[in-house]
Short mmCIF file of C-alpha atoms and ligand atoms in Angstrom, two decimals:
data_model
loop_
_atom_site.label_atom_id
_atom_site.label_comp_id
_atom_site.label_asym_id
_atom_site.label_seq_id
_atom_site.Cartn_x
_atom_site.Cartn_y
_atom_site.Cartn_z
CA MET A 17 -55.14 -32.33 85.21
CA SER A 18 -53.15 -35.47 84.51
CA MET A 19 -50.05 -34.97 86.64
CA PRO A 20 -47.99 -37.82 88.09
CA HIS A 21 -48.44 -36.55 91.66
CA ALA A 22 -51.02 -34.32 93.17
CA PRO A 23 -49.63 -30.84 92.45
CA SER A 24 -48.79 -28.80 95.55
CA VAL A 25 -49.94 -25.24 96.04
CA LEU A 26 -48.37 -22.72 98.32
CA LEU A 27 -50.93 -20.33 99.72
CA VAL A 28 -49.78 -16.97 101.15
CA ASP A 29 -52.15 -14.54 102.82
CA ASP A 30 -51.87 -12.60 106.08
CA ALA A 31 -55.64 -12.97 106.76
CA ARG A 32 -56.08 -16.28 108.57
CA ASP A 33 -59.77 -16.82 107.53
CA MET A 34 -58.84 -16.24 103.94
CA LEU A 35 -55.88 -18.62 104.22
CA GLU A 36 -58.12 -21.28 105.69
CA LEU A 37 -60.69 -20.80 102.93
CA LEU A 38 -57.99 -21.07 100.28
CA ARG A 39 -56.64 -24.25 101.95
CA ARG A 40 -59.95 -25.94 102.00
CA SER A 41 -60.70 -25.05 98.40
CA VAL A 42 -57.35 -26.21 97.18
CA ASN A 43 -57.73 -29.43 99.18
CA ALA A 44 -61.17 -30.03 97.62
CA MET A 45 -59.55 -29.76 94.21
CA GLY A 46 -57.36 -32.77 95.07
CA LEU A 47 -54.21 -30.62 95.34
CA THR A 48 -51.73 -30.48 98.25
CA PRO A 49 -51.85 -27.13 100.09
CA PHE A 50 -49.01 -25.46 101.98
CA THR A 51 -49.86 -22.26 103.82
CA ALA A 52 -47.89 -19.21 105.02
CA ASP A 53 -49.30 -16.08 106.49
CA ASN A 54 -46.30 -13.94 105.53
CA ALA A 55 -43.84 -13.83 102.64
CA VAL A 56 -40.77 -14.75 104.73
CA ASP A 57 -42.34 -18.03 105.82
CA ALA A 58 -43.47 -18.61 102.25
CA ILE A 59 -39.84 -18.31 101.03
CA GLY A 60 -38.85 -20.79 103.73
CA ILE A 61 -41.31 -23.35 102.44
CA LEU A 62 -40.22 -22.67 98.84
CA GLU A 63 -36.64 -23.53 99.77
CA GLN A 64 -37.67 -26.78 101.47
CA GLY A 65 -39.53 -28.71 98.92
CA PRO A 66 -41.31 -28.86 95.59
CA VAL A 67 -44.04 -26.38 95.12
CA ASP A 68 -45.96 -26.38 91.78
CA VAL A 69 -47.97 -23.25 92.09
CA VAL A 70 -48.03 -20.21 94.37
CA ILE A 71 -51.12 -18.27 95.15
CA THR A 72 -50.43 -15.02 97.04
CA ASP A 73 -52.22 -11.97 98.36
CA LEU A 74 -50.57 -8.70 97.39
CA ASN A 75 -51.26 -6.49 100.43
CA MET A 76 -49.40 -7.99 103.41
CA PRO A 77 -47.49 -6.30 106.20
CA GLY A 78 -43.77 -6.75 106.04
CA VAL A 79 -42.50 -8.21 102.85
CA SER A 80 -45.25 -7.52 100.35
CA GLY A 81 -46.80 -9.85 97.89
CA ILE A 82 -45.19 -7.86 95.05
CA GLN A 83 -41.82 -8.51 96.55
CA LEU A 84 -42.56 -12.17 96.85
CA VAL A 85 -43.63 -12.32 93.25
CA ARG A 86 -40.38 -10.60 92.27
CA TYR A 87 -38.43 -13.07 94.43
CA LEU A 88 -40.21 -15.95 92.71
CA GLY A 89 -39.47 -14.53 89.29
CA GLU A 90 -35.77 -14.33 90.09
CA HIS A 91 -35.30 -17.59 92.03
CA HIS A 92 -38.06 -19.91 90.82
CA PRO A 93 -39.03 -18.67 87.35
CA ARG A 94 -40.71 -22.02 86.53
CA ILE A 95 -43.28 -21.77 89.35
CA PRO A 96 -46.43 -20.02 88.14
CA VAL A 97 -47.91 -17.41 90.45
CA LEU A 98 -51.52 -16.68 90.85
CA VAL A 99 -52.04 -13.25 92.50
CA ILE A 100 -55.00 -12.23 94.52
CA THR A 101 -55.79 -8.52 94.28
CA GLY A 102 -58.50 -6.08 95.27
CA TYR A 103 -60.37 -4.30 92.50
CA PRO A 104 -59.77 -1.80 90.96
CA LYS A 105 -56.03 -1.79 91.58
CA LEU A 106 -55.07 -2.11 87.97
CA GLU A 107 -51.58 -0.72 88.74
CA ASP A 108 -50.81 -3.67 90.94
CA ALA A 109 -52.14 -6.10 88.41
CA VAL A 110 -50.00 -4.65 85.71
CA GLN A 111 -46.92 -4.59 87.89
CA VAL A 112 -47.15 -8.14 89.09
CA MET A 113 -47.92 -9.34 85.52
CA LYS A 114 -44.70 -7.69 84.46
CA LEU A 115 -42.85 -9.49 87.22
CA GLY A 116 -44.10 -12.84 85.96
CA ALA A 117 -47.35 -13.59 87.67
CA VAL A 118 -49.52 -15.74 85.32
CA GLU A 119 -53.00 -14.96 86.61
CA TYR A 120 -54.62 -12.60 89.00
CA LEU A 121 -57.91 -13.14 90.86
CA VAL A 122 -59.95 -10.15 91.77
CA LYS A 123 -61.45 -10.08 95.28
CA PRO A 124 -64.10 -11.08 96.11
CA PHE A 125 -64.01 -14.21 94.12
CA THR A 126 -66.08 -17.40 94.23
CA GLN A 127 -64.84 -20.79 94.87
CA GLU A 128 -65.52 -21.61 91.19
CA GLU A 129 -63.45 -18.66 89.94
CA LEU A 130 -60.56 -19.81 92.16
CA ARG A 131 -60.90 -23.34 90.89
CA GLN A 132 -60.91 -22.19 87.22
CA ALA A 133 -57.91 -19.96 87.75
CA VAL A 134 -55.95 -22.66 89.47
CA GLU A 135 -56.72 -25.13 86.71
CA ARG A 136 -55.71 -22.63 84.10
CA VAL A 137 -52.37 -22.19 85.82
CA LEU A 138 -51.91 -25.94 86.19
CA ARG A 139 -52.83 -26.37 82.55
CA ALA A 140 -50.21 -23.74 81.66
CA ILE A 141 -47.39 -25.71 83.33
CA GLY A 142 -48.70 -28.98 81.92
CA ALA A 143 -48.88 -27.39 78.52
CA MET A 144 -45.35 -26.17 78.40
CA PRO A 145 -43.50 -29.31 77.37
CA SER A 146 -46.34 -30.49 75.03
CA ALA A 147 -45.39 -30.35 71.38
CA ALA A 148 -47.23 -33.18 69.57
CA PRO A 149 -50.74 -32.14 68.51
CA PRO A 150 -53.50 -34.63 69.55
CA PRO A 151 -54.68 -36.96 66.84
CA ALA A 152 -57.22 -35.62 64.35
CA THR A 153 -60.12 -37.62 65.62
CA VAL A 154 -63.41 -36.35 66.98
CA ARG A 155 -62.58 -34.63 70.30
CA ASP A 156 -64.78 -34.26 73.26
CA GLY A 157 -63.24 -30.96 74.12
CA PHE A 158 -60.19 -28.78 74.05
CA HIS A 159 -58.50 -26.77 76.80
CA GLY A 160 -61.70 -26.60 78.89
CA LEU A 161 -64.00 -26.04 75.86
CA LEU A 162 -66.50 -28.88 75.62
CA GLY A 163 -68.43 -30.10 72.73
CA ARG A 164 -68.22 -32.75 69.97
CA SER A 165 -70.32 -30.85 67.44
CA ARG A 166 -68.88 -30.27 63.97
CA ALA A 167 -68.79 -26.59 64.66
CA MET A 168 -66.68 -27.08 67.86
CA GLN A 169 -64.38 -29.50 66.08
CA GLU A 170 -63.60 -26.81 63.61
CA VAL A 171 -63.06 -24.27 66.39
CA TYR A 172 -60.43 -26.72 68.01
CA ARG A 173 -58.77 -27.18 64.66
CA VAL A 174 -58.40 -23.46 64.05
CA ILE A 175 -57.15 -22.85 67.60
CA GLU A 176 -54.48 -25.43 66.96
CA ARG A 177 -53.34 -23.55 63.84
CA THR A 178 -52.69 -20.48 65.99
CA SER A 179 -50.31 -22.26 68.34
CA ASN A 180 -46.96 -21.54 66.73
CA ASN A 181 -47.54 -18.07 65.36
CA LYS A 182 -48.62 -14.72 66.76
CA ALA A 183 -51.35 -13.99 64.27
CA THR A 184 -54.15 -11.76 65.51
CA VAL A 185 -57.44 -13.64 66.14
CA LEU A 186 -60.90 -12.20 66.07
CA VAL A 187 -63.50 -14.27 67.96
CA THR A 188 -67.15 -13.53 67.23
CA GLY A 189 -70.37 -14.98 68.53
CA GLU A 190 -73.41 -14.13 70.51
CA SER A 191 -73.21 -13.42 74.20
CA GLY A 192 -72.20 -16.39 76.38
CA THR A 193 -71.03 -18.58 73.49
CA GLY A 194 -67.49 -18.98 74.92
CA LYS A 195 -65.46 -16.26 73.24
CA GLU A 196 -63.29 -15.64 76.23
CA MET A 197 -62.71 -19.39 76.82
CA VAL A 198 -61.55 -19.61 73.18
CA ALA A 199 -59.14 -16.74 73.79
CA ARG A 200 -57.64 -18.52 76.78
CA ALA A 201 -57.47 -21.81 74.93
CA ILE A 202 -55.49 -20.08 72.15
CA HIS A 203 -53.09 -18.56 74.72
CA TYR A 204 -52.62 -21.76 76.82
CA ASN A 205 -52.13 -23.86 73.68
CA SER A 206 -49.42 -21.59 72.42
CA ALA A 207 -45.71 -21.45 72.95
CA SER A 208 -46.27 -18.41 75.10
CA ALA A 209 -48.48 -20.28 77.65
CA ALA A 210 -46.22 -19.37 80.41
CA ALA A 211 -46.33 -15.64 79.63
CA PRO A 212 -49.21 -13.50 80.85
CA PHE A 213 -52.75 -13.59 79.50
CA ILE A 214 -54.43 -10.22 80.13
CA ALA A 215 -58.07 -9.57 79.37
CA VAL A 216 -59.29 -6.05 78.93
CA ASN A 217 -62.93 -5.32 78.52
CA CYS A 218 -63.01 -2.31 76.12
CA GLY A 219 -66.71 -1.90 76.90
CA ALA A 220 -66.25 -1.47 80.64
CA ILE A 221 -63.54 1.15 80.71
CA PRO A 222 -64.37 4.75 79.87
CA ASP A 223 -62.87 6.06 76.63
CA GLN A 224 -60.18 8.37 78.01
CA LEU A 225 -59.12 5.80 80.53
CA LEU A 226 -58.88 2.98 78.10
CA GLU A 227 -56.12 4.64 76.13
CA SER A 228 -53.88 5.03 79.16
CA GLU A 229 -54.79 1.63 80.55
CA LEU A 230 -53.80 0.01 77.31
CA PHE A 231 -50.72 1.96 76.38
CA GLY A 232 -49.58 3.43 79.77
CA HIS A 233 -48.78 7.03 80.50
CA MET A 234 -45.87 9.21 81.54
CA LYS A 235 -45.89 11.39 84.62
CA GLY A 236 -47.70 14.63 83.82
CA ALA A 237 -49.30 13.28 80.60
CA PHE A 238 -52.63 14.56 81.90
CA THR A 239 -54.09 16.12 85.02
CA GLY A 240 -53.80 13.60 87.78
CA ALA A 241 -51.02 11.63 86.15
CA THR A 242 -48.71 12.01 89.14
CA THR A 243 -46.51 9.03 88.21
CA SER A 244 -45.65 7.10 85.12
CA ARG A 245 -47.48 3.86 84.76
CA ALA A 246 -47.17 0.94 82.37
CA GLY A 247 -50.24 -0.22 80.42
CA PHE A 248 -51.68 -3.57 79.60
CA PHE A 249 -49.64 -3.84 76.46
CA GLN A 250 -46.36 -3.74 78.47
CA ALA A 251 -47.87 -6.14 81.09
CA ALA A 252 -48.81 -8.65 78.44
CA ASP A 253 -45.37 -8.38 76.73
CA GLY A 254 -44.42 -11.85 75.46
CA GLY A 255 -47.96 -13.20 76.02
CA THR A 256 -51.51 -12.41 74.98
CA LEU A 257 -53.69 -9.31 75.29
CA PHE A 258 -57.43 -10.13 74.98
CA LEU A 259 -59.44 -7.15 73.80
CA ASP A 260 -62.98 -7.96 74.76
CA GLU A 261 -65.92 -6.01 73.21
CA ILE A 262 -63.49 -4.45 70.71
CA GLY A 263 -66.44 -2.72 68.96
CA ASN A 264 -66.51 -0.28 71.92
CA ALA A 265 -63.03 1.10 71.35
CA SER A 266 -63.04 4.82 70.57
CA PRO A 267 -61.62 6.15 67.27
CA ALA A 268 -58.45 7.30 69.21
CA VAL A 269 -57.91 3.89 70.57
CA GLN A 270 -58.61 2.28 67.27
CA ALA A 271 -55.96 4.43 65.60
CA LYS A 272 -53.44 3.58 68.29
CA LEU A 273 -54.21 -0.12 68.09
CA LEU A 274 -53.68 -0.07 64.31
CA ARG A 275 -50.32 1.50 64.81
CA ALA A 276 -49.33 -1.01 67.56
CA ILE A 277 -50.12 -3.84 65.27
CA GLN A 278 -48.44 -2.35 62.15
CA ASP A 279 -45.28 -1.17 63.84
CA LYS A 280 -45.16 -3.69 66.73
CA GLU A 281 -44.55 -0.69 69.00
CA ILE A 282 -46.57 1.56 71.22
CA THR A 283 -46.26 5.05 72.62
CA MET A 284 -47.21 5.75 76.19
CA LEU A 285 -49.41 8.84 76.69
CA GLY A 286 -47.13 11.77 77.01
CA ALA A 287 -44.04 9.89 75.82
CA THR A 288 -41.91 11.18 72.94
CA ARG A 289 -40.55 7.84 71.85
CA PRO A 290 -42.28 4.55 71.11
CA GLN A 291 -41.31 1.24 72.64
CA ARG A 292 -41.28 -2.25 71.14
CA VAL A 293 -43.82 -4.76 72.43
CA ASP A 294 -44.28 -8.45 71.54
CA VAL A 295 -47.91 -9.21 72.14
CA ARG A 296 -50.47 -11.42 70.49
CA LEU A 297 -53.79 -9.68 70.14
CA ILE A 298 -57.04 -11.64 70.43
CA SER A 299 -60.18 -9.57 70.12
CA ALA A 300 -63.83 -10.47 70.66
CA ALA A 301 -67.03 -8.93 69.43
CA ASN A 302 -70.68 -9.84 69.80
CA ASN A 303 -71.76 -6.95 67.62
CA ASP A 304 -71.61 -6.91 63.88
CA LEU A 305 -68.30 -5.18 63.10
CA PRO A 306 -68.79 -5.14 59.29
CA ALA A 307 -72.05 -3.30 59.89
CA MET A 308 -70.24 -0.94 62.17
CA ILE A 309 -67.64 -0.31 59.46
CA ARG A 310 -70.39 0.50 56.92
CA GLN A 311 -71.81 3.10 59.38
CA GLY A 312 -68.39 4.58 60.09
CA GLY A 313 -68.13 3.34 63.74
CA PHE A 314 -65.16 1.00 63.19
CA ARG A 315 -62.00 1.32 61.06
CA GLU A 316 -61.87 -1.15 58.24
CA ASP A 317 -58.12 -1.18 58.09
CA LEU A 318 -58.01 -2.16 61.80
CA TYR A 319 -60.74 -4.82 61.28
CA TYR A 320 -58.51 -6.62 58.71
CA ARG A 321 -55.49 -6.34 60.99
CA LEU A 322 -57.34 -7.84 63.91
CA ASN A 323 -58.83 -10.54 61.82
CA LEU A 324 -55.99 -12.56 60.34
CA ILE A 325 -57.67 -15.58 61.86
CA HIS A 326 -61.38 -15.57 62.46
CA ILE A 327 -63.19 -17.88 64.82
CA HIS A 328 -66.95 -17.71 64.87
CA LEU A 329 -68.79 -19.48 67.70
CA PRO A 330 -72.22 -20.61 66.59
CA PRO A 331 -75.08 -20.10 69.09
CA LEU A 332 -75.96 -23.06 71.34
CA ARG A 333 -79.27 -23.66 69.65
CA ASP A 334 -77.38 -24.53 66.45
CA ARG A 335 -75.33 -27.17 68.18
CA THR A 336 -77.79 -28.95 70.38
CA GLU A 337 -75.79 -32.21 70.11
CA ASP A 338 -73.36 -30.51 72.57
CA LEU A 339 -76.13 -30.01 75.16
CA PRO A 340 -75.95 -33.42 76.99
CA ARG A 341 -72.15 -33.17 77.53
CA LEU A 342 -72.41 -29.52 78.77
CA VAL A 343 -75.30 -30.30 81.08
CA ASP A 344 -73.46 -33.36 82.47
CA HIS A 345 -70.36 -31.23 83.02
CA PHE A 346 -72.07 -28.39 84.82
CA ASN A 347 -74.23 -30.86 86.82
CA HIS A 348 -71.16 -32.68 88.13
CA ARG A 349 -69.18 -29.58 88.74
CA PHE A 350 -71.80 -27.71 90.76
CA SER A 351 -72.83 -30.88 92.61
CA ARG A 352 -69.20 -31.51 93.56
CA GLU A 353 -68.97 -27.90 94.72
CA LEU A 354 -71.98 -28.28 96.96
CA GLY A 355 -70.90 -31.69 98.16
CA LYS A 356 -74.02 -33.51 97.00
CA PRO A 357 -74.70 -36.32 94.49
CA PRO A 358 -75.29 -35.07 90.90
CA LEU A 359 -78.86 -34.60 89.75
CA ARG A 360 -80.53 -37.13 87.48
CA ILE A 361 -81.60 -35.22 84.36
CA THR A 362 -84.39 -37.06 82.55
CA PRO A 363 -84.60 -37.29 78.69
CA PRO A 364 -87.73 -35.02 78.50
CA VAL A 365 -85.68 -32.34 80.23
CA LEU A 366 -82.92 -32.69 77.65
CA GLU A 367 -85.57 -32.53 74.94
CA THR A 368 -86.93 -29.25 76.35
CA PHE A 369 -83.40 -28.01 76.44
CA ALA A 370 -82.88 -28.89 72.77
CA ALA A 371 -86.03 -27.03 71.79
CA TYR A 372 -85.28 -23.91 73.78
CA PRO A 373 -83.47 -21.08 71.84
CA TRP A 374 -80.94 -20.22 74.62
CA PRO A 375 -80.55 -16.44 74.02
CA GLY A 376 -77.74 -16.39 76.65
CA ASN A 377 -76.11 -19.56 75.17
CA VAL A 378 -73.73 -21.60 77.27
CA ARG A 379 -73.64 -19.10 80.11
CA GLU A 380 -77.40 -19.24 80.46
CA LEU A 381 -77.28 -23.08 80.47
CA GLU A 382 -74.53 -22.93 83.11
CA HIS A 383 -76.56 -20.66 85.37
CA LEU A 384 -79.68 -22.72 84.95
CA VAL A 385 -77.94 -25.95 85.90
CA HIS A 386 -76.34 -24.19 88.84
CA ARG A 387 -79.78 -23.08 90.05
CA LEU A 388 -81.21 -26.55 89.65
CA VAL A 389 -78.33 -28.16 91.58
CA ILE A 390 -78.91 -25.64 94.46
CA LEU A 391 -82.66 -26.02 94.45
CA LEU A 392 -83.26 -29.72 93.75
CA ASP A 393 -82.24 -33.17 94.87
CA GLY A 394 -82.51 -36.44 92.91
CA THR A 395 -84.40 -36.28 89.65
CA VAL A 396 -85.14 -33.23 87.54
CA ALA A 397 -88.41 -33.26 85.62
CA THR A 398 -89.66 -30.78 83.02
CA SER A 399 -92.00 -29.35 85.70
CA ASP A 400 -88.85 -28.19 87.64
CA LEU A 401 -87.75 -26.01 84.68
CA PRO A 402 -88.63 -22.31 84.60
CA MET A 403 -91.94 -21.51 82.96
CA HIS A 404 -90.43 -19.65 79.98
CA MET A 405 -88.66 -22.83 78.97
CA ARG A 406 -91.63 -25.09 79.23
CA SER A 407 -94.21 -23.05 77.25
CA PRO A 408 -93.80 -24.15 73.70
CA ALA A 409 -91.57 -21.54 71.92
CA PRO A 410 -92.33 -20.95 68.25
CA ARG A 411 -89.35 -23.12 67.34
CA ALA A 412 -90.66 -26.01 69.35
CA ALA A 413 -94.13 -25.71 67.87
CA VAL A 414 -92.88 -26.07 64.35
CA PRO A 415 -90.86 -29.22 64.20
CA ASP A 416 -90.09 -29.02 60.49
CA THR A 417 -90.97 -26.43 57.85
CA LEU A 418 -91.62 -29.27 55.40
CA VAL A 419 -94.88 -30.59 56.97
CA SER A 420 -98.34 -30.58 55.69
CA LEU A 421 -101.01 -28.16 56.79
CA ALA A 422 -102.96 -31.08 58.34
CA ALA A 423 -100.00 -32.11 60.43
CA MET A 424 -99.46 -28.57 61.66
CA GLU A 425 -103.08 -28.33 62.51
CA ARG A 426 -102.98 -31.65 64.51
CA GLN A 427 -99.94 -30.33 66.35
CA HIS A 428 -101.56 -26.99 67.21
CA ILE A 429 -104.79 -28.71 68.41
CA ARG A 430 -102.74 -30.96 70.67
CA ALA A 431 -100.79 -28.00 72.06
CA VAL A 432 -103.99 -26.09 72.82
CA LEU A 433 -105.58 -29.11 74.40
CA GLU A 434 -102.57 -29.52 76.61
CA ALA A 435 -102.66 -25.85 77.60
CA VAL A 436 -106.33 -26.17 78.78
CA ALA A 437 -105.83 -29.59 80.50
CA GLN A 438 -107.72 -31.44 77.73
CA ASN A 439 -110.94 -29.36 78.19
CA LYS A 440 -112.50 -29.71 74.77
CA THR A 441 -115.03 -26.90 75.28
CA LYS A 442 -112.24 -24.42 76.18
CA ALA A 443 -109.99 -25.69 73.38
CA ALA A 444 -112.82 -25.32 70.73
CA ALA A 445 -113.38 -21.78 71.91
CA ILE A 446 -109.75 -20.90 71.62
CA LEU A 447 -109.48 -22.58 68.19
CA GLY A 448 -112.57 -20.77 66.96
CA ILE A 449 -114.38 -23.91 65.95
CA ASP A 450 -117.24 -25.77 67.56
CA ARG A 451 -116.96 -28.83 69.64
CA LYS A 452 -118.29 -31.11 66.94
CA THR A 453 -115.74 -29.96 64.47
CA LEU A 454 -113.01 -30.42 67.07
CA ARG A 455 -114.19 -33.98 67.80
CA GLY A 456 -114.21 -34.68 64.12
CA LYS A 457 -110.62 -33.45 63.76
CA LEU A 458 -109.58 -35.51 66.75
CA LYS A 459 -111.03 -38.64 65.21
CA ASP A 460 -109.21 -37.99 61.96
CA PRO A 461 -106.68 -40.75 61.38
CA GLY A 462 -103.13 -39.64 62.19
N1 ATP B 528 -67.69 -24.90 74.93
C1 ATP B 528 -67.82 -24.68 76.28
N2 ATP B 528 -67.50 -25.67 77.16
C2 ATP B 528 -67.61 -25.44 78.50
N3 ATP B 528 -67.97 -24.26 79.02
C3 ATP B 528 -68.23 -23.30 78.19
C4 ATP B 528 -68.11 -23.40 76.77
N4 ATP B 528 -68.45 -22.21 76.20
C5 ATP B 528 -68.80 -21.37 77.23
N5 ATP B 528 -68.61 -21.95 78.41
C6 ATP B 528 -68.89 -21.35 79.75
O1 ATP B 528 -69.86 -20.38 79.54
C7 ATP B 528 -69.62 -19.14 80.16
C8 ATP B 528 -69.51 -18.07 79.17
O2 ATP B 528 -68.30 -18.21 78.40
P1 ATP B 528 -67.44 -16.92 77.95
O3 ATP B 528 -67.39 -15.95 79.06
O4 ATP B 528 -66.25 -17.43 77.32
O5 ATP B 528 -68.47 -16.36 76.79
P2 ATP B 528 -68.39 -15.00 75.98
O6 ATP B 528 -68.75 -15.35 74.62
O7 ATP B 528 -67.14 -14.31 76.26
O8 ATP B 528 -69.57 -14.22 76.56
P3 ATP B 528 -69.92 -12.57 76.48
O9 ATP B 528 -70.21 -12.20 75.10
O10 ATP B 528 -71.17 -12.49 77.35
O11 ATP B 528 -68.77 -11.92 77.10
C9 ATP B 528 -68.32 -19.40 80.94
O12 ATP B 528 -68.57 -19.71 82.31
C10 ATP B 528 -67.65 -20.56 80.22
O13 ATP B 528 -66.93 -21.31 81.14
MG1 MG B 529 -66.83 -12.47 77.25
#
């Protein structure tokens, strides 16, 4: 956030305790908060002075949050709006997105989720006038993504190539590697940064519902459809629709997606005529789509349509050079949040991290550092780490595949001795040799 002045945030919520919580969080972010407990007062504040961002609740007595968002869209179209909504009111989310809200936060949310959402919104307004791409040097990070590894540099470079087109992007990678972060980076680095970014988890919404959520439905399209309702495609018009876990889309949804991409138009459920939409599609998958295609579970033609640009995020264990930077970032962020000095992470701890395979990738690292910050003060030692990280994993036990048998043997003996607190009798028993042989091996030079 490199703004000339501290950005000001107008907070609107009829619940006083919520308003106070928001005010304190925004203050802690170094931003200037204004508060209003109703929409009329909020409009008064807007007319008085510069407001950079508005965060508003939707359900308020009197003038509703939706009306406030509409007012902002008409009178202050440059002020981004972050809307707070209760789950699962998808209708509201869709409606406010259409009115121009940039982000919505689902209640209940953590302080961290609020902070990230506000930063994204601020980045969006900071990103609008930017045109010149940063120099092609080694970058520390890009739109919140951190890492200097070769793999991440390539990711940043490809994201940049998506900025002035609307090509579909497929992001693949194991769980927790940052697929959604990449999708957001693409959106906020694009010319459509001020338009909505809408994320839909295709794996979390039941099949029949997903179709109407995505494309909308007309009144009477199915039992229970008492009103017409727009879908996520309409809500994301002009912006980005992020289809997470695309491998879970049903054949019916796949067919409709294919048509939406080919014809740039969609048909609401129960509608007779299609409508045009202008949406960039980014999809993410952590399953192997080509394998699904071979087994008949995913349409090949759709795969190629979704995959004009492909970004693959390598697992964290394959870019361990990014570990120190990520650890440092999470350590500082969570410490700041808890109002305590950051932990001192010792080199052996970082070495343990580098040897650990991180099945949950960056998310697992983030959670671990969060736990450590909560539980510890001062210095972190390897003994503070969870047991499963400390016990030598197969990867850690084999430093290199190109070592001699003798070197492997020495390493194994050392590991066993360590496990039994240097008790040679026990070690010999485990190794299946007698104590004399063990002593001989220990004397062996090297
Ligand atoms: N390069 C990165 N720099 C900083 N934070 C990151 C990076 N990659 C991931 N994260 C953080 O790790 C967490 C997981 O990221 P994200 O949700 O984007 O992963 P994902 O690939 O979508 O995971 P899943 O497959 O489980 O949905 C997030 O909290 C995100 O902020
Ligand atoms: Mg994800």
